[in-house]
PDB file of C-alpha atoms in Angstrom:
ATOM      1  CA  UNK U   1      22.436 -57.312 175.893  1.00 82.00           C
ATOM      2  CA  UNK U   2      25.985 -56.209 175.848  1.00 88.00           C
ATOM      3  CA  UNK U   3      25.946 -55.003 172.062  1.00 91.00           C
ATOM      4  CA  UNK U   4      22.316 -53.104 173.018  1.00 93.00           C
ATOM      5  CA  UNK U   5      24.397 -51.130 175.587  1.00 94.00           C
ATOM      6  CA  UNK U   6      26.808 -49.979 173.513  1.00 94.00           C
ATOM      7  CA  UNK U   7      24.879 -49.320 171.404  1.00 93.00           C
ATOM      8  CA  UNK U   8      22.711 -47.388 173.512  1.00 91.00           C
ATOM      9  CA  UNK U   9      19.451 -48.949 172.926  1.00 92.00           C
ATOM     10  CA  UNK U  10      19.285 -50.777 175.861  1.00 93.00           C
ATOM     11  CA  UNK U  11      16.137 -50.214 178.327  1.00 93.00           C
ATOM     12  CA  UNK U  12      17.347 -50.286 182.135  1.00 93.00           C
ATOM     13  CA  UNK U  13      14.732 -51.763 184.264  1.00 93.00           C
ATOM     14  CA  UNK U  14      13.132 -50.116 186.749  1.00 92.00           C
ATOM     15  CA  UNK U  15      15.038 -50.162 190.388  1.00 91.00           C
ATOM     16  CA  UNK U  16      18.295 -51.154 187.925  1.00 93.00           C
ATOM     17  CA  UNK U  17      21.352 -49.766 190.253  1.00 93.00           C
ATOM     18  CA  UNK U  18      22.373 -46.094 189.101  1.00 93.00           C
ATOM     19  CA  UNK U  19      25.935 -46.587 189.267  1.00 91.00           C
ATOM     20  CA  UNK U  20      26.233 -49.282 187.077  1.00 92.00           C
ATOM     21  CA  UNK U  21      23.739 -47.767 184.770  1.00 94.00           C
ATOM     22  CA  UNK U  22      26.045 -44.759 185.097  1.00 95.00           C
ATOM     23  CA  UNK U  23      28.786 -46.779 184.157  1.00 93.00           C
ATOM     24  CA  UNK U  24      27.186 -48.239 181.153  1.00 95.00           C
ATOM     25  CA  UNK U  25      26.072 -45.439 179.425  1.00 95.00           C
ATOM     26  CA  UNK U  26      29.648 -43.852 179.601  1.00 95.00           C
ATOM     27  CA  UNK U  27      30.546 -46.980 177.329  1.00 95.00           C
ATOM     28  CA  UNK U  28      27.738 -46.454 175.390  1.00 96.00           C
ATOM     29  CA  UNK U  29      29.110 -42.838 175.184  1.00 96.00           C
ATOM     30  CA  UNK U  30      32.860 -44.014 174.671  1.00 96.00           C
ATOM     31  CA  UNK U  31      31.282 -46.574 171.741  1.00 94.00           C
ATOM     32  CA  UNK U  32      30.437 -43.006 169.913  1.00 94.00           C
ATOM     33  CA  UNK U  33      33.828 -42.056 169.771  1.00 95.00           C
ATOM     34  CA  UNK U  34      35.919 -45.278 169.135  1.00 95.00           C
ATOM     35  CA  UNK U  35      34.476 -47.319 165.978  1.00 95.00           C
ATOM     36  CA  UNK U  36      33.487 -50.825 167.092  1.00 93.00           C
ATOM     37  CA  UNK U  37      36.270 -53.922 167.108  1.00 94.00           C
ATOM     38  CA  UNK U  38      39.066 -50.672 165.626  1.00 96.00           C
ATOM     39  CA  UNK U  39      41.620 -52.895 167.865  1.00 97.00           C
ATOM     40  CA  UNK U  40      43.794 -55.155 164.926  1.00 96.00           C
ATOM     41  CA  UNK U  41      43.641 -58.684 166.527  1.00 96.00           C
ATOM     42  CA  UNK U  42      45.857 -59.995 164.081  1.00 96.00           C
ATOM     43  CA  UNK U  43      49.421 -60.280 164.814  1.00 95.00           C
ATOM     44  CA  UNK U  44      51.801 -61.009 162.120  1.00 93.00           C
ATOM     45  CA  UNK U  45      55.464 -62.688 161.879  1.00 94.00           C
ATOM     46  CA  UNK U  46      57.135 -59.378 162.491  1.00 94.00           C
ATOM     47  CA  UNK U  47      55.080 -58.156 165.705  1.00 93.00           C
ATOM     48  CA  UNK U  48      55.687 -61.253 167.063  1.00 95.00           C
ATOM     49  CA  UNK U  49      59.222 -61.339 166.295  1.00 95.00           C
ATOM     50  CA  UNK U  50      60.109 -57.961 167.815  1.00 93.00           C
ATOM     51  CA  UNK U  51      57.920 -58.506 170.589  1.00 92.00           C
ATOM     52  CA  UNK U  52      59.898 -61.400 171.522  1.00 93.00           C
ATOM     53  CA  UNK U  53      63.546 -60.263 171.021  1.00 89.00           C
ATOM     54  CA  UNK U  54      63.225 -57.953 173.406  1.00 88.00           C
ATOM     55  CA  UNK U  55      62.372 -60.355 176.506  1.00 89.00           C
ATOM     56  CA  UNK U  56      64.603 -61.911 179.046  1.00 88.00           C
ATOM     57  CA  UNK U  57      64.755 -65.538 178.204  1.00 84.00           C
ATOM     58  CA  UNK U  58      64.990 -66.438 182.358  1.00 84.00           C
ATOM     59  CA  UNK U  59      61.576 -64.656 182.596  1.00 84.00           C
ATOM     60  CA  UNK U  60      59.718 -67.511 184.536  1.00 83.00           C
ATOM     61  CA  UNK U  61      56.110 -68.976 183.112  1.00 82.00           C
ATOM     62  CA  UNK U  62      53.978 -70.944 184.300  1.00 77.00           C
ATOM     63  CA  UNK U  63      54.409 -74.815 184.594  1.00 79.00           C
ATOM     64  CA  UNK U  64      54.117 -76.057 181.095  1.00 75.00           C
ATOM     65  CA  UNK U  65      57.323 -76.681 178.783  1.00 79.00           C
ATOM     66  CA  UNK U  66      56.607 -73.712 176.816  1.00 83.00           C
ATOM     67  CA  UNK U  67      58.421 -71.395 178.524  1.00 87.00           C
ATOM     68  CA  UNK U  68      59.414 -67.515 177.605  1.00 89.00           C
ATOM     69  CA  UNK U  69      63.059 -69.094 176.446  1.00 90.00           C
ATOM     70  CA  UNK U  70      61.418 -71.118 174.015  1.00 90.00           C
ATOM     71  CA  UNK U  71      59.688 -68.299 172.729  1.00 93.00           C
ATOM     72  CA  UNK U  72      62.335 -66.000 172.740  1.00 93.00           C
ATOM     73  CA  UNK U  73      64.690 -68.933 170.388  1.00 93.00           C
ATOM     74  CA  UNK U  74      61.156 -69.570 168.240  1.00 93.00           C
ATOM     75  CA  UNK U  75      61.498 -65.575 167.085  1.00 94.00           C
ATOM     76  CA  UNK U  76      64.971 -66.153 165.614  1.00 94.00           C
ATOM     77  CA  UNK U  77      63.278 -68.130 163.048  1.00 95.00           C
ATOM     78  CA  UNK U  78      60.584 -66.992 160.324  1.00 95.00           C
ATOM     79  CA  UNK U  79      59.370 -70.579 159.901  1.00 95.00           C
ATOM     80  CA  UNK U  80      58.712 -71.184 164.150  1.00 96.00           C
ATOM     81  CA  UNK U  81      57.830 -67.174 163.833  1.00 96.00           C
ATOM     82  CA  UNK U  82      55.006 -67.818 161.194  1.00 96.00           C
ATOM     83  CA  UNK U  83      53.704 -70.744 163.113  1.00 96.00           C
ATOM     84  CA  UNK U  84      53.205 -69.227 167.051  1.00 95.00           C
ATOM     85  CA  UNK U  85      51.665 -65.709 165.206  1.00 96.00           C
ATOM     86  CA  UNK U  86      49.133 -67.431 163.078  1.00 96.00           C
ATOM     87  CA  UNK U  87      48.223 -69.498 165.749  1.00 95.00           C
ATOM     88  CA  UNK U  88      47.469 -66.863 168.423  1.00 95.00           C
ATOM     89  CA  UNK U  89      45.678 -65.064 165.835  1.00 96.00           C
ATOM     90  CA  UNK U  90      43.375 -67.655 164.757  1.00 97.00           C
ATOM     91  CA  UNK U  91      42.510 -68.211 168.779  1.00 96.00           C
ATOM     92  CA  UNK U  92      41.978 -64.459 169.431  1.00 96.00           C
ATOM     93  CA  UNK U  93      39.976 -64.141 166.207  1.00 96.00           C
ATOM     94  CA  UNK U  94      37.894 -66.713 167.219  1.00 96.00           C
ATOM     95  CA  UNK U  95      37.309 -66.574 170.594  1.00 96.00           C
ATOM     96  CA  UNK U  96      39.243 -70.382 171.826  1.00 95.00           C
ATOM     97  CA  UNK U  97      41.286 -70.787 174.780  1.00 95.00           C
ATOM     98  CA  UNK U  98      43.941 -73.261 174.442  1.00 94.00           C
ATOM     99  CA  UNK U  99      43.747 -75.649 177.456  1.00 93.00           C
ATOM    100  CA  UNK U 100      47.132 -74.767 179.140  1.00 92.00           C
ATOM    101  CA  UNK U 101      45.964 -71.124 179.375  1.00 94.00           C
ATOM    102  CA  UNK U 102      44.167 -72.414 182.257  1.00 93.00           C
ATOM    103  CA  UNK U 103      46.821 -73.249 184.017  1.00 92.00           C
ATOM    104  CA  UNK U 104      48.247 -70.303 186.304  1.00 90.00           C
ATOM    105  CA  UNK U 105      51.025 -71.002 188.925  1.00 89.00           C
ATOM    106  CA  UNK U 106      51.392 -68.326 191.973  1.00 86.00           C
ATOM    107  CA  UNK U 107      54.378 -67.806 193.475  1.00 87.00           C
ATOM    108  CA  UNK U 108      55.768 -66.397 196.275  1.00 86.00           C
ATOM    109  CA  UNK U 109      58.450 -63.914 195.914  1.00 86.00           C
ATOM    110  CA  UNK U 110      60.886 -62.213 198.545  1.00 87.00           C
ATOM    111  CA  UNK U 111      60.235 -58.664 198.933  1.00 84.00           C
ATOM    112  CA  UNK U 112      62.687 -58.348 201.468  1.00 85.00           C
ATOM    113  CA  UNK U 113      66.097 -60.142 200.521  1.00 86.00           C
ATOM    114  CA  UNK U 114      66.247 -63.417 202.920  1.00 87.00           C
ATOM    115  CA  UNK U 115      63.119 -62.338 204.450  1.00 86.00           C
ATOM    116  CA  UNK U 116      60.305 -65.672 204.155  1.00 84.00           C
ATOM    117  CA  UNK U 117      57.756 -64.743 206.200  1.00 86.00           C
ATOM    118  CA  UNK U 118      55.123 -65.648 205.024  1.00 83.00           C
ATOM    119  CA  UNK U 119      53.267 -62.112 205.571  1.00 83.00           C
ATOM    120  CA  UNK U 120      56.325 -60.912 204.038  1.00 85.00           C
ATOM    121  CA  UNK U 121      56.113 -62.166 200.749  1.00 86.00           C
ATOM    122  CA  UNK U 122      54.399 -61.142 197.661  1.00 84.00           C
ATOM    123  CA  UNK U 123      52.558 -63.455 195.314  1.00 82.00           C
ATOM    124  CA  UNK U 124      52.448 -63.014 191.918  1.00 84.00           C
ATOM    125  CA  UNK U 125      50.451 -65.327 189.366  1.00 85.00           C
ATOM    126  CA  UNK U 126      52.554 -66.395 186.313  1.00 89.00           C
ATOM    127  CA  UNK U 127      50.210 -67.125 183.016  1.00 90.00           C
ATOM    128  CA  UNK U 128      51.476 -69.128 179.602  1.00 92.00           C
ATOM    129  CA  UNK U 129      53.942 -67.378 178.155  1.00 93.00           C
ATOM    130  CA  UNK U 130      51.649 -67.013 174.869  1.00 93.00           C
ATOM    131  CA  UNK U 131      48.819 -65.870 176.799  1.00 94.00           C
ATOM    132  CA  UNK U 132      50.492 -63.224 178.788  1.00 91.00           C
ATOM    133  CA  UNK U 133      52.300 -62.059 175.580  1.00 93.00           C
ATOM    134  CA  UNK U 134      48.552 -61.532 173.936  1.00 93.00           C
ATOM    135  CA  UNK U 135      46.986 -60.020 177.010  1.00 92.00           C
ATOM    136  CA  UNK U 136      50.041 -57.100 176.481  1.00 92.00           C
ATOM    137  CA  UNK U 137      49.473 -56.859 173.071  1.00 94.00           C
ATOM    138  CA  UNK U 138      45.915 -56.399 172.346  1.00 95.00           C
ATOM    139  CA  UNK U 139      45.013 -54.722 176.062  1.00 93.00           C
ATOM    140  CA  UNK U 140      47.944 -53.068 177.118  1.00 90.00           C
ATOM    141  CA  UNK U 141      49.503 -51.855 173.560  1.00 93.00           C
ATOM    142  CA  UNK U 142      46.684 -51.918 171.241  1.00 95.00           C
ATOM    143  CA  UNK U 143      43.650 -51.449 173.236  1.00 95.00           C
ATOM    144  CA  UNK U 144      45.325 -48.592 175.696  1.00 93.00           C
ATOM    145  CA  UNK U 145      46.897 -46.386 172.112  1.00 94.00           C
ATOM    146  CA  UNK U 146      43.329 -46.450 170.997  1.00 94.00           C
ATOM    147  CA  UNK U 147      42.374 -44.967 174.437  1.00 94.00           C
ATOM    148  CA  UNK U 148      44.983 -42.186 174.293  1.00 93.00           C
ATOM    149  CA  UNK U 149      43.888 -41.793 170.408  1.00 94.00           C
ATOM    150  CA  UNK U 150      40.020 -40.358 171.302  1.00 95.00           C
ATOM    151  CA  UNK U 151      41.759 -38.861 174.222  1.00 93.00           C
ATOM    152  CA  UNK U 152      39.911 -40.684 176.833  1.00 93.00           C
ATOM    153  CA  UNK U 153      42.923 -41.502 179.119  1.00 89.00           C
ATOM    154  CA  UNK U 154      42.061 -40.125 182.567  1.00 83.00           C
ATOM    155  CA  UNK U 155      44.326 -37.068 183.870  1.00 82.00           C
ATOM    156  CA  UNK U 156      44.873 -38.912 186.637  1.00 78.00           C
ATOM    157  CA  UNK U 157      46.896 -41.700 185.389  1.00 80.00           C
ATOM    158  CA  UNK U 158      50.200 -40.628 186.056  1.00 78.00           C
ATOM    159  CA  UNK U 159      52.019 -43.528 185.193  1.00 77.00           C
ATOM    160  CA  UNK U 160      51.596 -41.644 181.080  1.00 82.00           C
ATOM    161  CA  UNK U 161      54.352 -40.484 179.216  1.00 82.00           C
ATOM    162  CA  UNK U 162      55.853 -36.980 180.000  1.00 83.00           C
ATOM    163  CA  UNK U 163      54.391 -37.273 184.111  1.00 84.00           C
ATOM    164  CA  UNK U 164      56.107 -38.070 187.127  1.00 83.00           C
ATOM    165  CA  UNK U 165      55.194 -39.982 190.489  1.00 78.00           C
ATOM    166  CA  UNK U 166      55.931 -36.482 192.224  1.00 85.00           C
ATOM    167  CA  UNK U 167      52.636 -35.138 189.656  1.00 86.00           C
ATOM    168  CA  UNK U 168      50.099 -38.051 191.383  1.00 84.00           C
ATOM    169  CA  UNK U 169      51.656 -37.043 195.069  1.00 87.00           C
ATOM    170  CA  UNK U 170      50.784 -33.521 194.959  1.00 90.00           C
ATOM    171  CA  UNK U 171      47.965 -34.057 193.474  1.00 88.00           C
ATOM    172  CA  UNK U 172      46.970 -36.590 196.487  1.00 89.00           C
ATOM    173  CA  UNK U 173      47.627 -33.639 198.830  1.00 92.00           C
ATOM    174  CA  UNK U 174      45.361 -31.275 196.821  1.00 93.00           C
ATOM    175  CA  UNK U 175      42.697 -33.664 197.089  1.00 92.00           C
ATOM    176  CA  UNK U 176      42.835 -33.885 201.010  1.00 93.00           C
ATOM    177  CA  UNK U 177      43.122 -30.437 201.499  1.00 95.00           C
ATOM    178  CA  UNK U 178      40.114 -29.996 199.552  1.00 95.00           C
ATOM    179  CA  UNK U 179      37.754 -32.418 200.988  1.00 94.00           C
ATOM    180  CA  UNK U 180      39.355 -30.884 203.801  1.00 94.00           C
ATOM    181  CA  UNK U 181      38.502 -27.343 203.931  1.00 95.00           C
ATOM    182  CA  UNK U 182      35.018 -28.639 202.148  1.00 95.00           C
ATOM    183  CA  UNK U 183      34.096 -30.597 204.783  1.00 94.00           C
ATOM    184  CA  UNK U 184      32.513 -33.714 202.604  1.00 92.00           C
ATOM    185  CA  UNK U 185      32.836 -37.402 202.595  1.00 90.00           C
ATOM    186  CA  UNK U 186      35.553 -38.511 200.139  1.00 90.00           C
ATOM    187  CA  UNK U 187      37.788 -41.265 199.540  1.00 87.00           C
ATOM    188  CA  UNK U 188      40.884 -41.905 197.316  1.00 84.00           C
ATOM    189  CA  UNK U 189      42.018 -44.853 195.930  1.00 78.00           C
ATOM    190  CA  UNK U 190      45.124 -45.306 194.361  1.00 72.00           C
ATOM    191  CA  UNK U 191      45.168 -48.420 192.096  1.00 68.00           C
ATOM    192  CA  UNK U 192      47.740 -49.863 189.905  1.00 65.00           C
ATOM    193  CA  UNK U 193      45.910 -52.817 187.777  1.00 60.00           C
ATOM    194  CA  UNK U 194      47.292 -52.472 184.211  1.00 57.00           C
ATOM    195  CA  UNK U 195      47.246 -55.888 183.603  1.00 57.00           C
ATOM    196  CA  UNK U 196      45.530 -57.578 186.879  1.00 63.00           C
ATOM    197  CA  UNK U 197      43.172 -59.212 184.289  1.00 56.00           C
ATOM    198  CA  UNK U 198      42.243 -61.702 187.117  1.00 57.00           C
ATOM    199  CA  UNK U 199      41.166 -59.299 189.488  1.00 65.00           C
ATOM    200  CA  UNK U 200      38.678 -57.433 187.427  1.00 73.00           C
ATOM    201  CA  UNK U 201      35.129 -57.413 187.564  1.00 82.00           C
ATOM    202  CA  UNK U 202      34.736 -59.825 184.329  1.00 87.00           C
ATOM    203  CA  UNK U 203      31.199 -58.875 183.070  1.00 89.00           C
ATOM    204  CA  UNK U 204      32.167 -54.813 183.399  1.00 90.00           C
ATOM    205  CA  UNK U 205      35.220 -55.118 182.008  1.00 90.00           C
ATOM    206  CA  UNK U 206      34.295 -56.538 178.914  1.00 93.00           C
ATOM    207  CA  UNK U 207      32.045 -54.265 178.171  1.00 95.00           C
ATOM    208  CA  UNK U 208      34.444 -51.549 178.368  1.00 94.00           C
ATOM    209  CA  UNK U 209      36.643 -53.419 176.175  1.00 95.00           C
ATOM    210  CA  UNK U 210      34.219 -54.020 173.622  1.00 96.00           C
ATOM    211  CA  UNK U 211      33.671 -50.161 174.005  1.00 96.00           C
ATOM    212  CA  UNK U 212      37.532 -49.375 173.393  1.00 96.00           C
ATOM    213  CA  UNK U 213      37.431 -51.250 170.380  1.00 96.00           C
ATOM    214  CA  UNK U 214      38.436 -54.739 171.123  1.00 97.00           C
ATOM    215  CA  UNK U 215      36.317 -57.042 169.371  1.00 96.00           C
ATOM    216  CA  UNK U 216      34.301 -59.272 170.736  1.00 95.00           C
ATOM    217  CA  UNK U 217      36.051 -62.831 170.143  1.00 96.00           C
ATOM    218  CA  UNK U 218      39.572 -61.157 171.859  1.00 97.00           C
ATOM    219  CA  UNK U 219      37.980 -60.501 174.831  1.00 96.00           C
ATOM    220  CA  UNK U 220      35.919 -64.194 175.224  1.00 96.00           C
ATOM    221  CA  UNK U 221      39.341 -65.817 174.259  1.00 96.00           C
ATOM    222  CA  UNK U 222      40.913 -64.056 177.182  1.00 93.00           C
ATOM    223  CA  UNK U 223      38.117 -64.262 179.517  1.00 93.00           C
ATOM    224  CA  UNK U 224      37.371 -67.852 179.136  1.00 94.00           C
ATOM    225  CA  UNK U 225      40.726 -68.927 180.006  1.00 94.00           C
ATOM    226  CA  UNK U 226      41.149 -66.638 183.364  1.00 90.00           C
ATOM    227  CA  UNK U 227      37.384 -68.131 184.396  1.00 90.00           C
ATOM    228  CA  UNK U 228      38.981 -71.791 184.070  1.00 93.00           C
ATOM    229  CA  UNK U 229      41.912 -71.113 185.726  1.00 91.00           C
ATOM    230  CA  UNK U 230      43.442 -74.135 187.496  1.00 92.00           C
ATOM    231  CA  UNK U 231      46.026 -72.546 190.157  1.00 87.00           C
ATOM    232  CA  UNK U 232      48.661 -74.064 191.065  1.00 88.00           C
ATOM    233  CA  UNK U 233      51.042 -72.884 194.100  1.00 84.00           C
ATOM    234  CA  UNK U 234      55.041 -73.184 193.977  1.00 79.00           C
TER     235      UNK U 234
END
């Protein structure tokens, strides 16, 4: 069904909801611009290497042993270096989860200093190492560069190169004043969920993957581990 949609030969029922068929066909539509599975899932001894030498070793993981230090000493070595690529390549190529990808640990961080109130605090959910290190690569390098590519990054997005958090306030005001002075029914939401792949809608948003160019076995490899998810709390 997915690939029909995309490919635009899919035949909506009747009654199907118009906003989601609206959203489909706009990745059918995106699916005519970007060429199908254009996102490299392969990730070789060097991309992992510089990927890794520029993280903070103290960066906390989730509860398993393999922890971003052990990455971050693995990419001093070709040999360790070979070995960690090749292996998150064959899973992302394939579409497998490793088991301790379904293990995510939230924790509760201060976001006051010395203030532990529980309504206080912000929780964050900390994924494998690995994992997280793929999800950046192939969504939030890869996939997003193929986005700005075909020019289909929304104007809004001010978090781009070359725009400034002053550039998404006044245009916030704009957008009052005109729904203002128009008197209509608006709202505005202002979202920041680059890589909240745990919050998304799952069947939507691989769709529009697929439609950026992600292949297909990426995004199951991803998904099936965040649908799986044992959480643990610290």
């Amino acid at each position: 069904t997915a690939t029909k949609v995309l490919n635009g030969t899919y035949v909506y029922p009747a009654g199907f909801d118009q906003s989601t068929k609206d959203l489909l066909q706009e990745c059918a539509r995106i699916r005519l611009q970007v060429p199908a599975n254009s996102v490299d899932t392969r990730i070789n001894t060097s991309q992992w290497q510089n990927r890794w030498k520029t993280t903070k070793g103290k960066t906390s993981s989730s509860i398993s042993g393999l922890h971003f230090g052990h990455y971050k000493a693995g990419a001093s070595s070709d040999m360790i270096s070979v070995f960690h690529a090749l292996k998150l390549t064959i899973a992302l190529q394939r579409g497998l989860a490793f088991s301790r990808w379904k293990h995510g640990l939230s924790v509760m961080l201060e976001k006051m200093f010395g203030c532990t109130m529980v309504e206080k605090l912000r929780v964050i959910l900390l994924m494998k190492a690995d994992f997280n290190c793929s999800n950046k690569i192939i969504f939030g390098d890869r996939m997003m560069n193929n986005a700005r590519k075909y020019g289909l990054m929304p104007e809004e997005i001010y978090s781009e190169r070359g725009k400034m958090a002053d550039d998404g306030s006044l245009a916030k005001i704009l957008f009052y004043d005109i729904i203002r002075q128009a008197r209509i029914s608006a709202a505005l939401s202002s979202i920041d969920a680059a890589n909240c792949y745990d919050s998304v809608a799952h069947a939507m948003a691989s769709i529009i993957f697929r439609a950026l160019g992600v292949p297909q076995e990426a995004v199951t490899s991803m998904f099936i581990a965040i649908q799986n998810m044992m959480y643990h709390l610290r």
